[in-house]
Amino acid sequence: MTDTPTVNADATEIHGDGRPVIELTGVDKLFGSFQALTNINMRVGEREVVVVIGPSGSGKSTLIRCINRLEKHDRGTIIVDGITLSNDVRNIQEIRRETGMVFQSFNLFPHLTVLDNITLAPRQVRNVPKGEAEERAMELLERVKIPEQARKYPGQLSGGQQQRVAIARSLAMNPKVILFDEPTSALDPEMIKEVLDTMKSLANEGMTMICVTHEMGFAREVADRVVFMADGQIVEVGTPEHFFESPREERTQLFLSQIL
Amino acid sequence: MTDTPKTAGEGVYLGTDITLALAARDEAPLHSDTTPGKWVKDNLFNSVMNSIITVVLGVAVIFLLTRAAQWVISEEWRIIQVNLRNFMVGQFPRDELWRLWWSAYVLIVGIGGGVGALAHNAEDDAREKGLEYKRSSWLDLLRRFWPVLAFVALMTSFARTWLPYVGVLVALALVVAARTAGWAMPAPVRARAVQFMAVAIVVSTVILAGTSGLVAIVAGLVAYFAVASETSRRFEGSDARSTLLRQLAPIVVGVAVWFVLDAVAVDGFGWEDWGGLHLTLFATVVGISTGMPLGILLAVGRRSELPVIKGFCVLFIEFVRGVPLISLLLFSSFILPLLFPLSVAVPETLTRAMIVITLFSAAYIAEIVRGGLQAVPQGQTEAAQASGMSAAKIQRLIVMPQALRAVIPAMVGQFISLLKDTSLIATIGVAEFFQYSAISNAQPEFLGKEKQIVTYSIVAIGYWAFAYTMSKESRRLEAQLGVGER
């Protein structure tokens, strides 16, 4: 831990010694005349867990949705695992294959069984044979601790189970990084823990993760760095200890006082 | 949590509370400790006003039923007996009628066998998934298709020779035999049920119409899809050889089938003489099976971001929906031939009518499908995009299946409309089912004898039997696919 950043607004200093998996340089995003992101500079290293927090409307979700081109950024460059994001469809597909994503509303495919949800992308995108894909899917379901649900449909599962299936689905493509977009916000309180536990074990196994979340306990425990955003800008960055104990910016202090 | 097993046949999972409530409702006897007398008292005579209404309506119903029965008994049904063949097959050459019977038999064996095999596959599939599967008994099938069966029985009863009786009995026996045999086939054979059905459809068409160029094209297409499904099963994986085989083999076989059939094509047995119920059903099936893929393409095209494609689709859909079907049919019949250069043979009237019906139903289906596409949440597309799937695969595997499920009721409504709209081809001089009521009434033997009510009621029963069966099947399909469940 030689270059542990203290609290400052520079999100480009990677925690640990991993090479950068994601690099954002000067990223702007406009929705019409509304500037959702302003000059975002950020790097995420291999095996690093970055938690993005901030008030609603601060651009957290937009930020990670730009990384896999669910939103198109207007200025700046985004590099994922050495691939520069451009308008070329093949290029976008390649980046999407390297990045998993977990959504607030799960977005499982309701007409497919759990097993088919997980095997769909490997079979269709990577042409993995059915047997092999299913074997891998069962491994992943073991990992998120619901192998017995494999043959059910998403509608038959609880919210927490659905989100764990969604995590397994995002892992099925062996991504370099997983983007979590408020994965627990749509869950009943008693189901949040099972999802957070799954995410923790993923982090412990060395998965590179960017999590947009309101779970401060999770951020404190798991994050290597916490990024605080407000009004489309990165306001403050730091290790969880520094961030929660001694935030420097007034905006951060205000936010933390409201939610803690 | 109770572990309520999901029934594959029903497919609706409604959450524990509702499931329990429904289970309780199902288990409760419908009218616990109610005698018929008590039920009547509680429901029909529970107040003075209701008692009066019950008595008045009861008298009216009895009166109408008696009159109807009197009419059925006293009426002379000769007009139907004389015109039975006209109603069923129009002017189909009488010495070629064997074609109809035999093509129907082949179709029955193909579809019956295929359905039996598919049902067994579904049961295996459900068992593998640990779901409960409700086998449909012959009684279930009777319940599902009784309107059509009753109509066939009614029409057969008008026959004045023994031949139709034998034909119908053979057909029924074939249904039973084919479905049973299809069920009993070993799994690897059953896996090809769809191909079997496709081949039966082609063979049945060849028997009916000879091998014309059109049949050759259809057979080529069917062969393409049959082989494509086979190779995609056999050659999984992404190595070059598998990919090549998967993509090349269907094309080669499809083109080969087309060439061979086209080469041996004896002059097709044309359809100038088709008519009656046969033509009505054929036109409906053509309208549905060709209008559906075209409509789906138009719906997707209308949502395209490319202005040319979008513009074309909007223009086409709005134009076709903006004019009555009858005007399109008249256009195809009277004006289109004038637009053809002299050197080019104008397609037959009926061919042009089929094309119009296809385009017409495609435009309506397109709007129905578009409604379904809009109902699929954006998150579904995003989740598929995030995993790197191509836009075409997202449409085909994620969006379209959900969209089509959501619009089954509207879609079947459109099919039922189409069944009845085919009666409009009478306006361009093609006598289909409905038209034969007018033709029979105008025959010298019956002219002025006021037989309209006889012919019209038979035709009405015919349309109703098929429309009602379609409607019932749609509701069954909805329940099976769990529409409304998410």
XYZ file of C-alpha atoms in Angstrom:
746
model
C 0.000 0.000 0.000
C 2.607 2.447 -1.063
C 0.514 4.913 -2.988
C -2.680 4.887 -0.995
C -4.404 8.130 -1.905
C -5.690 10.246 0.884
C -8.768 12.341 0.452
C -8.584 14.433 -2.689
C -10.475 14.847 -5.938
C -8.126 12.782 -8.104
C -9.752 9.520 -9.132
C -6.922 8.489 -11.444
C -4.592 7.121 -8.798
C -5.091 3.412 -8.621
C -5.127 1.722 -5.277
C -2.665 -1.165 -5.240
C -0.383 -2.213 -8.081
C -2.843 -3.475 -10.715
C -2.628 -2.217 -14.264
C -5.547 0.025 -15.227
C -8.585 -1.866 -16.571
C -10.731 1.199 -17.048
C -9.501 4.673 -17.902
C -11.771 7.673 -18.336
C -10.212 10.901 -19.490
C -12.129 14.170 -19.699
C -15.491 12.479 -20.161
C -18.517 14.740 -20.677
C -22.084 13.597 -21.134
C -25.003 15.764 -22.121
C -28.698 14.934 -22.087
C -29.927 17.665 -24.399
C -28.749 20.837 -22.700
C -28.359 19.162 -19.302
C -24.778 18.312 -18.489
C -24.899 14.956 -16.714
C -21.146 14.425 -16.517
C -18.453 17.075 -16.509
C -14.792 16.314 -17.111
C -14.644 12.899 -15.475
C -11.124 11.548 -15.018
C -10.913 8.172 -13.413
C -8.912 4.991 -13.515
C -9.750 1.612 -12.070
C -7.001 -0.932 -11.597
C -7.107 -4.697 -11.834
C -8.639 -6.351 -8.750
C -9.708 -2.982 -7.438
C -13.142 -2.255 -5.957
C -14.339 1.314 -6.500
C -17.571 2.424 -4.884
C -19.291 5.467 -6.379
C -21.660 7.334 -4.090
C -23.493 10.592 -4.271
C -26.953 12.159 -4.180
C -29.474 11.085 -6.781
C -29.079 12.847 -10.085
C -25.367 13.276 -9.527
C -24.456 11.201 -12.576
C -23.258 7.995 -10.866
C -25.353 5.653 -12.989
C -24.662 7.661 -16.128
C -20.960 7.311 -15.429
C -20.950 3.527 -15.397
C -23.487 3.283 -18.215
C -21.069 5.251 -20.382
C -18.359 2.681 -19.768
C -20.214 -0.049 -21.702
C -21.949 2.360 -24.054
C -25.463 2.039 -22.734
C -25.100 5.819 -22.865
C -22.963 7.526 -25.459
C -20.512 10.023 -23.965
C -20.048 13.297 -25.802
C -16.421 14.180 -25.119
C -13.314 12.513 -23.750
C -11.974 8.987 -24.074
C -12.941 5.745 -22.376
C -10.539 2.826 -22.484
C -11.594 -0.614 -21.222
C -8.912 -3.283 -20.994
C -6.843 -1.516 -23.616
C -9.747 -1.056 -26.058
C -10.709 2.534 -26.789
C -14.482 2.927 -26.938
C -15.536 4.254 -30.346
C -18.676 4.304 -32.448
C -17.669 1.101 -34.219
C -20.210 -1.600 -33.371
C -17.591 -4.359 -33.205
C -15.533 -2.269 -30.849
C -18.554 -1.688 -28.602
C -19.408 -5.410 -28.613
C -15.844 -6.248 -27.665
C -15.942 -3.910 -24.679
C -19.349 -5.208 -23.611
C -18.018 -8.751 -23.644
C -15.295 -7.683 -21.213
C -17.656 -5.871 -18.847
C -20.439 -7.464 -16.884
C -23.296 -5.361 -15.633
C -25.771 -5.797 -12.805
C -28.850 -3.588 -12.844
C -31.027 -2.099 -10.144
C -34.103 -3.859 -11.547
C -32.267 -7.164 -12.273
C -33.478 -7.238 -15.900
C -33.493 -11.009 -16.035
C -35.199 -12.384 -19.133
C -38.608 -13.500 -17.845
C -39.287 -15.943 -20.690
C -36.129 -17.971 -20.048
C -35.229 -20.241 -17.140
C -32.489 -19.209 -14.754
C -30.101 -21.592 -16.492
C -30.978 -20.214 -19.931
C -30.589 -16.650 -18.658
C -27.030 -17.450 -17.667
C -26.045 -19.533 -20.693
C -27.629 -17.280 -23.312
C -24.769 -14.820 -23.797
C -21.937 -17.389 -23.722
C -23.765 -19.542 -26.261
C -24.879 -16.717 -28.528
C -21.880 -14.409 -28.284
C -18.998 -16.779 -27.687
C -20.519 -19.885 -29.346
C -19.829 -22.012 -26.274
C -21.470 -25.458 -26.727
C -24.623 -25.978 -24.682
C -23.266 -28.638 -22.319
C -20.170 -26.652 -21.481
C -22.146 -23.451 -20.947
C -24.584 -25.191 -18.615
C -21.793 -26.757 -16.623
C -20.244 -23.322 -16.142
C -23.649 -21.839 -15.279
C -24.144 -24.417 -12.546
C -20.728 -23.548 -11.123
C -21.734 -19.898 -11.022
C -25.065 -20.725 -9.388
C -23.158 -22.679 -6.729
C -21.052 -19.609 -6.235
C -24.071 -17.371 -5.653
C -25.561 -20.202 -3.571
C -28.772 -20.965 -5.492
C -27.998 -24.015 -7.673
C -31.409 -25.497 -6.811
C -33.173 -22.671 -8.677
C -31.552 -23.443 -12.038
C -34.679 -24.769 -13.735
C -37.056 -22.113 -12.475
C -38.195 -18.958 -14.168
C -37.152 -15.549 -12.794
C -40.752 -14.762 -11.815
C -40.650 -17.660 -9.349
C -37.684 -16.281 -7.409
C -37.425 -13.660 -4.679
C -35.807 -10.325 -5.482
C -32.597 -11.268 -3.721
C -32.403 -14.556 -5.593
C -33.080 -12.782 -8.880
C -30.276 -10.331 -8.277
C -27.902 -13.165 -7.454
C -28.881 -14.842 -10.716
C -28.167 -11.532 -12.450
C -24.718 -11.511 -10.871
C -24.129 -15.081 -12.040
C -25.296 -14.049 -15.513
C -22.829 -11.180 -15.623
C -20.035 -13.536 -14.525
C -20.838 -16.089 -17.235
C -18.943 -14.124 -19.876
C -15.804 -14.072 -17.691
C -15.668 -10.276 -17.685
C -12.607 -8.273 -16.716
C -14.753 -5.920 -14.688
C -18.298 -5.857 -13.354
C -20.366 -2.691 -13.153
C -22.999 -2.652 -10.414
C -25.759 -0.079 -10.871
C -27.448 0.248 -7.453
C -27.850 -3.534 -7.167
C -29.689 -3.457 -3.836
C -31.918 -0.398 -4.277
C -34.928 -2.363 -5.518
C -34.689 -5.044 -2.839
C -36.615 -5.585 0.358
C -34.354 -4.945 3.377
C -34.117 -8.603 4.366
C -32.777 -9.501 0.931
C -30.095 -6.852 0.704
C -27.665 -8.808 2.821
C -27.602 -11.902 0.621
C -26.754 -9.787 -2.409
C -24.112 -7.769 -0.593
C -22.562 -10.985 0.710
C -22.319 -12.275 -2.825
C -20.679 -9.044 -3.933
C -18.259 -9.177 -1.010
C -17.146 -12.676 -1.848
C -16.647 -11.593 -5.454
C -14.493 -8.699 -4.286
C -12.499 -11.016 -2.048
C -11.849 -13.313 -4.982
C -10.211 -10.400 -6.764
C -12.907 -9.303 -9.225
C -12.521 -5.766 -10.482
C -15.708 -3.893 -9.620
C -17.295 -0.492 -9.887
C -20.335 -0.232 -7.631
C -22.837 2.542 -7.574
C -24.581 2.021 -4.266
C -26.136 3.635 -1.240
C -24.888 0.865 1.056
C -22.337 2.725 3.141
C -21.555 -0.345 5.239
C -20.576 -2.182 2.078
C -18.474 0.755 0.885
C -16.673 0.982 4.193
C -15.961 -2.739 4.327
C -15.161 -3.662 0.748
C -14.132 -0.585 -1.230
C -10.530 0.143 -2.018
C -11.559 3.649 -2.991
C -14.728 5.630 -2.562
C -15.623 8.189 -5.234
C -18.087 10.879 -4.270
C -19.981 12.557 -7.094
C -22.244 15.584 -7.124
C -23.746 17.499 -10.035
C -21.961 15.346 -12.614
C -18.522 15.915 -11.185
C -16.160 13.916 -9.037
C -15.982 15.917 -5.835
C -13.864 13.779 -3.603
C -11.974 10.482 -3.694
C -10.422 8.515 -0.907
C -9.959 5.279 0.971
C -13.038 4.386 3.011
C -11.322 5.234 6.297
C -10.334 8.708 5.182
C -13.534 9.237 3.322
C -15.929 8.429 6.105
C -13.790 9.669 9.003
C -12.444 12.930 7.659
C -14.057 14.134 4.453
C -12.525 17.331 3.256
C -15.135 18.879 0.979
C -18.164 20.628 2.401
C -20.429 18.934 -0.157
C -19.249 15.509 0.995
C -19.695 16.364 4.633
C -23.224 17.530 3.967
C -24.074 14.343 2.052
C -22.619 12.067 4.695
C -24.395 13.942 7.489
C -27.672 13.392 5.674
C -27.352 9.665 5.159
C -25.315 8.386 8.102
C -43.373 -20.340 1.534
C -45.215 -23.268 0.126
C -43.528 -25.078 -2.674
C -46.328 -24.905 -5.203
C -45.175 -26.857 -8.237
C -45.401 -24.919 -11.440
C -47.546 -26.602 -14.011
C -45.935 -26.506 -17.421
C -49.276 -26.654 -19.090
C -50.561 -23.694 -17.131
C -47.373 -21.805 -16.550
C -48.770 -19.136 -14.298
C -46.992 -18.435 -11.083
C -48.695 -15.691 -9.190
C -46.761 -15.437 -5.986
C -47.492 -17.369 -2.853
C -50.474 -15.487 -1.503
C -52.467 -15.532 -4.688
C -51.452 -19.093 -5.427
C -52.738 -20.168 -2.045
C -55.917 -18.222 -2.517
C -56.475 -19.770 -5.924
C -55.708 -23.226 -4.593
C -58.236 -22.696 -1.820
C -60.786 -21.521 -4.354
C -60.142 -24.537 -6.576
C -60.446 -26.967 -3.721
C -63.609 -25.485 -2.311
C -66.632 -27.224 -3.763
C -68.298 -24.771 -6.107
C -71.577 -24.654 -4.223
C -70.880 -26.294 -0.920
C -73.996 -27.826 0.655
C -76.180 -26.315 -2.048
C -78.998 -28.342 -3.519
C -80.222 -27.393 -6.992
C -83.429 -26.146 -5.436
C -81.573 -23.916 -3.011
C -79.340 -22.585 -5.781
C -82.352 -21.625 -7.887
C -83.959 -19.924 -4.914
C -80.769 -18.021 -4.020
C -79.911 -16.934 -7.531
C -83.091 -16.710 -9.586
C -85.887 -16.007 -7.110
C -84.172 -14.045 -4.364
C -86.370 -10.962 -4.761
C -89.730 -10.090 -6.305
C -88.112 -8.204 -9.154
C -85.667 -11.041 -9.916
C -88.495 -13.559 -9.834
C -90.404 -11.561 -12.442
C -87.310 -11.218 -14.640
C -86.597 -14.938 -14.329
C -90.111 -15.900 -15.341
C -90.239 -13.473 -18.292
C -86.817 -14.472 -19.609
C -87.556 -18.147 -19.035
C -90.718 -17.951 -21.116
C -88.865 -16.081 -23.855
C -86.059 -18.630 -23.975
C -88.467 -21.565 -24.100
C -90.461 -19.881 -26.860
C -87.348 -19.216 -28.961
C -85.978 -22.708 -28.491
C -89.287 -24.264 -29.489
C -89.542 -22.111 -32.591
C -85.958 -22.942 -33.539
C -86.549 -26.653 -33.088
C -89.784 -26.443 -35.112
C -87.933 -24.671 -37.870
C -85.069 -27.186 -37.963
C -87.531 -30.058 -38.209
C -89.941 -28.561 -40.712
C -87.432 -26.760 -42.924
C -86.347 -28.322 -46.152
C -82.556 -28.733 -46.154
C -82.340 -29.903 -49.726
C -80.561 -26.710 -50.788
C -77.593 -27.656 -48.623
C -77.656 -31.285 -49.704
C -77.617 -30.344 -53.368
C -74.877 -27.759 -52.892
C -72.781 -29.551 -50.279
C -69.754 -29.892 -52.553
C -70.057 -26.278 -53.653
C -70.044 -25.081 -50.065
C -67.076 -27.252 -49.189
C -64.823 -27.020 -52.255
C -66.494 -24.723 -54.800
C -65.929 -25.664 -58.430
C -62.965 -27.899 -57.699
C -63.037 -30.395 -60.621
C -65.163 -33.307 -59.491
C -62.873 -35.975 -60.939
C -59.922 -34.429 -59.086
C -61.560 -34.488 -55.676
C -59.258 -37.312 -54.576
C -56.505 -34.682 -54.453
C -58.323 -32.855 -51.682
C -58.940 -35.960 -49.647
C -55.401 -37.266 -49.987
C -53.725 -33.947 -49.332
C -55.902 -33.613 -46.240
C -54.881 -37.094 -45.099
C -51.182 -36.335 -45.536
C -51.616 -33.054 -43.701
C -53.463 -34.785 -40.869
C -50.772 -37.433 -40.513
C -48.046 -34.779 -40.572
C -49.627 -32.353 -38.142
C -51.119 -35.081 -35.925
C -47.850 -36.974 -35.696
C -45.909 -33.783 -35.137
C -48.244 -32.573 -32.421
C -48.072 -35.927 -30.644
C -44.276 -35.856 -30.750
C -44.106 -32.235 -29.608
C -46.420 -32.968 -26.682
C -44.152 -35.819 -25.596
C -41.108 -33.532 -25.980
C -42.802 -30.912 -23.832
C -43.498 -33.502 -21.171
C -39.863 -34.660 -21.191
C -38.741 -31.048 -21.023
C -41.034 -30.339 -18.077
C -39.792 -33.420 -16.267
C -36.194 -32.375 -16.782
C -37.012 -28.990 -15.314
C -38.830 -30.610 -12.418
C -42.155 -29.092 -13.399
C -45.518 -30.731 -13.405
C -46.919 -31.503 -16.840
C -50.554 -32.013 -17.587
C -51.017 -34.489 -20.399
C -53.968 -33.649 -22.600
C -56.356 -36.517 -22.979
C -58.551 -37.187 -25.984
C -61.333 -35.656 -23.965
C -59.308 -32.431 -23.680
C -58.851 -32.379 -27.429
C -62.575 -32.905 -27.877
C -63.204 -29.992 -25.542
C -60.801 -27.813 -27.494
C -61.978 -28.625 -30.987
C -65.635 -29.516 -30.547
C -66.939 -26.558 -32.596
C -65.020 -27.628 -35.697
C -65.823 -31.306 -35.159
C -69.490 -30.510 -34.689
C -69.498 -28.427 -37.861
C -67.825 -31.222 -39.842
C -70.381 -33.675 -38.478
C -73.202 -31.311 -39.391
C -71.967 -30.869 -42.950
C -71.305 -34.593 -43.358
C -74.887 -35.285 -42.330
C -76.011 -33.475 -45.475
C -74.124 -35.898 -47.712
C -76.213 -38.017 -50.052
C -73.527 -40.631 -50.697
C -71.486 -42.721 -48.318
C -68.168 -41.331 -49.517
C -67.923 -38.260 -47.220
C -68.810 -40.390 -44.198
C -65.961 -42.756 -44.997
C -63.626 -39.857 -45.688
C -64.364 -38.147 -42.386
C -64.080 -41.395 -40.442
C -60.730 -42.174 -42.084
C -59.560 -38.646 -41.235
C -60.566 -39.057 -37.588
C -58.876 -42.459 -37.416
C -55.729 -40.929 -38.924
C -55.718 -38.140 -36.327
C -55.838 -40.681 -33.522
C -53.289 -43.005 -35.121
C -50.844 -40.235 -36.076
C -50.916 -38.533 -32.699
C -50.448 -41.823 -30.889
C -47.617 -42.848 -33.200
C -45.954 -39.446 -32.923
C -46.054 -39.740 -29.145
C -44.576 -43.233 -29.217
C -41.569 -42.352 -31.391
C -38.114 -42.516 -29.767
C -36.674 -39.199 -28.608
C -34.208 -38.635 -31.498
C -37.077 -38.997 -33.990
C -39.347 -36.776 -31.934
C -36.663 -34.093 -31.916
C -37.363 -33.672 -35.622
C -41.120 -33.270 -35.290
C -41.101 -29.817 -36.863
C -39.191 -31.028 -39.915
C -41.661 -33.898 -40.244
C -44.553 -31.462 -40.183
C -42.870 -29.241 -42.747
C -42.323 -32.137 -45.132
C -45.947 -33.218 -44.716
C -47.103 -29.705 -45.582
C -45.025 -29.703 -48.760
C -46.161 -33.195 -49.810
C -49.759 -32.291 -49.142
C -49.393 -29.160 -51.270
C -47.834 -31.153 -54.100
C -50.721 -33.630 -54.039
C -53.195 -30.778 -54.067
C -51.576 -28.530 -56.632
C -49.021 -30.608 -58.523
C -45.421 -29.468 -58.617
C -45.528 -25.929 -59.837
C -42.754 -23.395 -59.568
C -44.373 -21.941 -56.473
C -44.410 -25.285 -54.696
C -40.742 -25.738 -55.613
C -39.867 -22.433 -53.965
C -41.871 -23.256 -50.851
C -40.289 -26.704 -50.639
C -36.837 -25.171 -51.054
C -37.498 -22.772 -48.189
C -38.862 -25.528 -45.988
C -35.816 -27.670 -46.752
C -33.556 -24.738 -45.891
C -35.079 -24.264 -42.459
C -35.280 -27.987 -41.776
C -31.587 -28.478 -42.523
C -30.635 -25.284 -40.693
C -32.273 -26.498 -37.506
C -30.562 -29.865 -37.891
C -27.081 -28.461 -38.493
C -27.346 -25.924 -35.697
C -28.108 -28.853 -33.412
C -25.258 -31.005 -34.696
C -22.489 -28.503 -35.167
C -22.305 -26.453 -32.053
C -19.189 -24.473 -31.283
C -17.344 -21.778 -33.113
C -14.599 -23.559 -35.052
C -14.449 -22.795 -38.745
C -15.715 -26.163 -39.967
C -18.832 -26.081 -37.793
C -19.628 -22.517 -38.748
C -19.212 -23.294 -42.431
C -21.396 -26.403 -42.250
C -23.997 -24.580 -40.240
C -24.300 -21.804 -42.744
C -23.653 -23.599 -46.025
C -25.504 -26.906 -45.707
C -29.031 -25.436 -45.466
C -28.444 -23.221 -48.499
C -27.091 -26.086 -50.600
C -29.938 -28.438 -49.700
C -32.581 -25.735 -50.058
C -31.376 -24.715 -53.505
C -31.054 -28.372 -54.562
C -34.641 -29.162 -53.539
C -35.868 -26.091 -55.356
C -33.954 -26.967 -58.548
C -35.058 -30.598 -58.626
C -38.707 -29.849 -57.965
C -38.694 -26.982 -60.417
C -37.107 -29.229 -63.071
C -39.638 -32.047 -62.679
C -42.505 -29.588 -62.312
C -45.396 -30.846 -64.335
C -47.725 -28.022 -64.990
C -49.151 -27.120 -61.638
C -52.735 -27.940 -60.967
C -53.881 -24.325 -60.925
C -56.273 -22.833 -58.479
C -58.636 -21.063 -60.845
C -61.337 -23.505 -59.787
C -60.774 -23.378 -56.073
C -63.631 -22.178 -53.955
C -65.924 -22.798 -51.036
C -64.826 -23.433 -47.474
C -61.592 -24.950 -48.756
C -60.587 -21.635 -50.335
C -61.719 -19.630 -47.309
C -59.529 -21.689 -44.986
C -56.643 -21.707 -47.445
C -56.757 -17.929 -47.864
C -56.843 -17.496 -44.087
C -53.874 -19.782 -43.562
C -51.924 -18.026 -46.322
C -52.833 -14.616 -44.910
C -51.654 -15.617 -41.446
C -48.529 -17.565 -42.335
C -47.175 -15.064 -44.851
C -48.597 -11.935 -43.246
C -47.053 -12.746 -39.881
C -43.359 -12.756 -40.872
C -43.916 -9.766 -43.138
C -45.768 -7.928 -40.369
C -42.959 -8.622 -37.896
C -40.417 -7.258 -40.372
C -42.543 -4.146 -40.914
C -42.906 -3.613 -37.161
C -39.166 -3.864 -36.634
C -38.584 -1.650 -39.666
C -40.922 0.986 -38.322
C -38.792 1.200 -35.187
C -35.594 1.414 -37.209
C -33.354 4.443 -36.865
C -32.632 4.453 -40.594
C -35.002 7.024 -42.082
C -35.422 5.248 -45.434
C -36.472 1.927 -43.890
C -38.618 3.589 -41.269
C -40.227 5.850 -43.871
C -41.025 2.961 -46.188
C -42.576 0.910 -43.386
C -44.665 3.803 -42.089
C -45.832 4.633 -45.595
C -46.778 1.051 -46.371
C -48.545 0.379 -43.080
C -50.470 3.630 -43.067
C -51.459 3.322 -46.713
C -52.735 -0.245 -46.423
C -54.531 0.456 -43.157
C -56.013 3.587 -44.604
C -57.999 1.937 -47.383
C -60.668 -0.769 -47.201
C -59.652 -4.321 -48.116
C -62.344 -4.395 -50.752
C -60.762 -1.475 -52.613
C -57.376 -3.208 -52.588
C -58.967 -6.381 -53.938
C -60.751 -4.487 -56.692
C -57.527 -2.678 -57.516
C -55.666 -5.982 -57.787
C -58.396 -7.438 -59.935
C -59.212 -4.664 -62.397
C -56.394 -2.123 -62.430
C -53.270 -4.138 -61.718
C -53.555 -6.200 -64.943
C -53.584 -2.969 -66.940
C -50.277 -1.962 -65.388
C -48.520 -5.139 -66.527
C -46.529 -4.876 -69.778
C -48.013 -7.026 -72.537
C -45.036 -9.378 -72.603
C -45.430 -10.336 -68.948
C -48.081 -12.814 -67.947
C -50.466 -11.363 -65.391
C -50.806 -13.627 -62.349
C -54.169 -15.276 -61.855
C -56.908 -13.361 -60.077
C -56.654 -15.595 -57.061
C -52.875 -15.182 -56.860
C -53.322 -11.429 -56.862
C -56.027 -11.736 -54.215
C -53.717 -13.801 -52.003
C -50.994 -11.200 -52.343
C -53.428 -8.458 -51.360
C -54.655 -10.455 -48.369
C -51.068 -11.074 -47.281
C -50.110 -7.399 -47.535
C -53.313 -6.354 -45.815
C -52.893 -8.657 -42.847
C -49.171 -7.800 -42.667
C -49.974 -4.114 -42.151
C -52.346 -4.839 -39.277
C -50.075 -7.453 -37.731
C -47.209 -4.954 -37.917
C -49.066 -2.494 -35.717
C -50.025 -5.211 -33.248
C -46.423 -6.393 -33.034
C -45.202 -2.813 -32.634
C -47.500 -2.461 -29.631
C -45.924 -5.596 -28.169
C -42.420 -4.328 -28.837
C -43.173 -1.133 -26.958
C -44.382 -3.157 -23.985
C -41.008 -4.864 -23.517
C -39.064 -2.837 -20.943
C -35.938 -1.015 -22.096
C -34.022 -2.834 -19.368
C -34.397 -6.108 -21.272
C -32.573 -4.684 -24.274
C -29.956 -3.081 -22.047
C -29.255 -6.306 -20.189
C -28.794 -8.128 -23.484
C -26.655 -5.331 -24.900
C -24.476 -5.332 -21.801
C -23.597 -8.971 -22.443
C -22.377 -8.144 -25.930
C -25.184 -9.650 -27.998
C -25.748 -8.302 -31.478
C -28.792 -6.161 -32.209
C -30.323 -8.870 -34.420
C -29.982 -11.534 -31.740
C -31.402 -9.224 -29.090
C -34.478 -8.702 -31.248
C -34.847 -12.365 -32.085
C -34.102 -13.970 -28.714
C -35.056 -11.373 -26.118
C -37.429 -8.712 -27.378
C -39.555 -10.493 -29.971
C -40.510 -13.565 -27.881
C -41.733 -11.292 -25.084
C -43.463 -8.898 -27.472
C -45.313 -11.685 -29.299
C -46.462 -13.271 -26.049
C -47.884 -9.967 -24.915
C -50.013 -9.529 -28.046
C -51.490 -13.015 -28.466
C -55.067 -11.825 -27.815
C -54.845 -8.955 -30.295
C -53.070 -11.148 -32.813
C -55.683 -13.881 -32.709
C -58.352 -11.206 -32.970
C -56.687 -10.136 -36.207
C -56.617 -13.744 -37.447
C -60.324 -14.104 -36.746
C -61.017 -10.868 -38.611
C -58.999 -12.184 -41.510
C -61.001 -15.422 -41.602
C -64.155 -13.385 -42.068
C -62.572 -10.768 -44.327
C -61.656 -13.430 -46.878
C -65.350 -13.401 -47.807
C -64.564 -10.145 -49.617
C -62.730 -11.963 -52.399
C -66.211 -12.767 -53.662
C -66.277 -9.190 -54.987
C -63.639 -10.025 -57.578
C -65.518 -13.025 -58.861
C -64.028 -15.786 -56.734
C -66.705 -17.836 -55.021
C -65.587 -18.697 -51.530
C -67.635 -20.148 -48.687
C -69.952 -17.207 -48.046
C -70.615 -16.540 -51.718
C -72.101 -19.999 -52.170
C -75.034 -19.052 -49.984
C -75.957 -16.389 -52.548
C -75.179 -18.702 -55.474
C -77.356 -21.501 -54.053
C -80.219 -19.121 -53.364
C -80.130 -17.987 -56.984
C -80.282 -21.483 -58.463
C -83.444 -22.057 -60.530
C -84.576 -24.845 -58.249
C -84.497 -22.622 -55.171
C -85.075 -19.188 -56.646
C -87.958 -17.449 -54.929
C -88.277 -20.151 -52.314
C -86.803 -17.902 -49.609
C -84.052 -20.304 -48.647
C -81.682 -17.524 -47.549
C -82.100 -18.298 -43.877
C -81.039 -21.893 -44.479
C -77.880 -21.117 -46.409
C -76.914 -18.117 -44.299
C -77.287 -19.986 -41.034
C -75.124 -22.847 -42.263
C -72.449 -20.397 -43.407
C -72.676 -18.530 -40.110
C -72.225 -21.754 -38.159
C -69.190 -22.549 -40.297
C -67.448 -19.239 -39.672
C -68.380 -19.362 -36.012
C -66.977 -22.884 -35.549
C -63.544 -21.888 -36.824
C -63.468 -18.432 -35.234
C -64.540 -19.747 -31.845
C -61.968 -22.536 -31.958
C -59.253 -20.001 -32.752
C -60.385 -17.850 -29.874
C -60.375 -20.796 -27.466
C -56.926 -21.851 -28.636
C -55.633 -18.331 -28.115
C -56.820 -18.296 -24.519
C -55.195 -21.667 -23.976
C -51.936 -20.432 -25.476
C -52.035 -17.354 -23.251
C -52.433 -19.461 -20.138
C -49.703 -21.820 -21.280
C -47.168 -19.087 -21.937
C -48.126 -17.265 -18.776
C -49.122 -13.939 -20.285
C -49.372 -11.359 -17.541
C -46.741 -13.149 -15.534
C -43.433 -11.503 -15.098
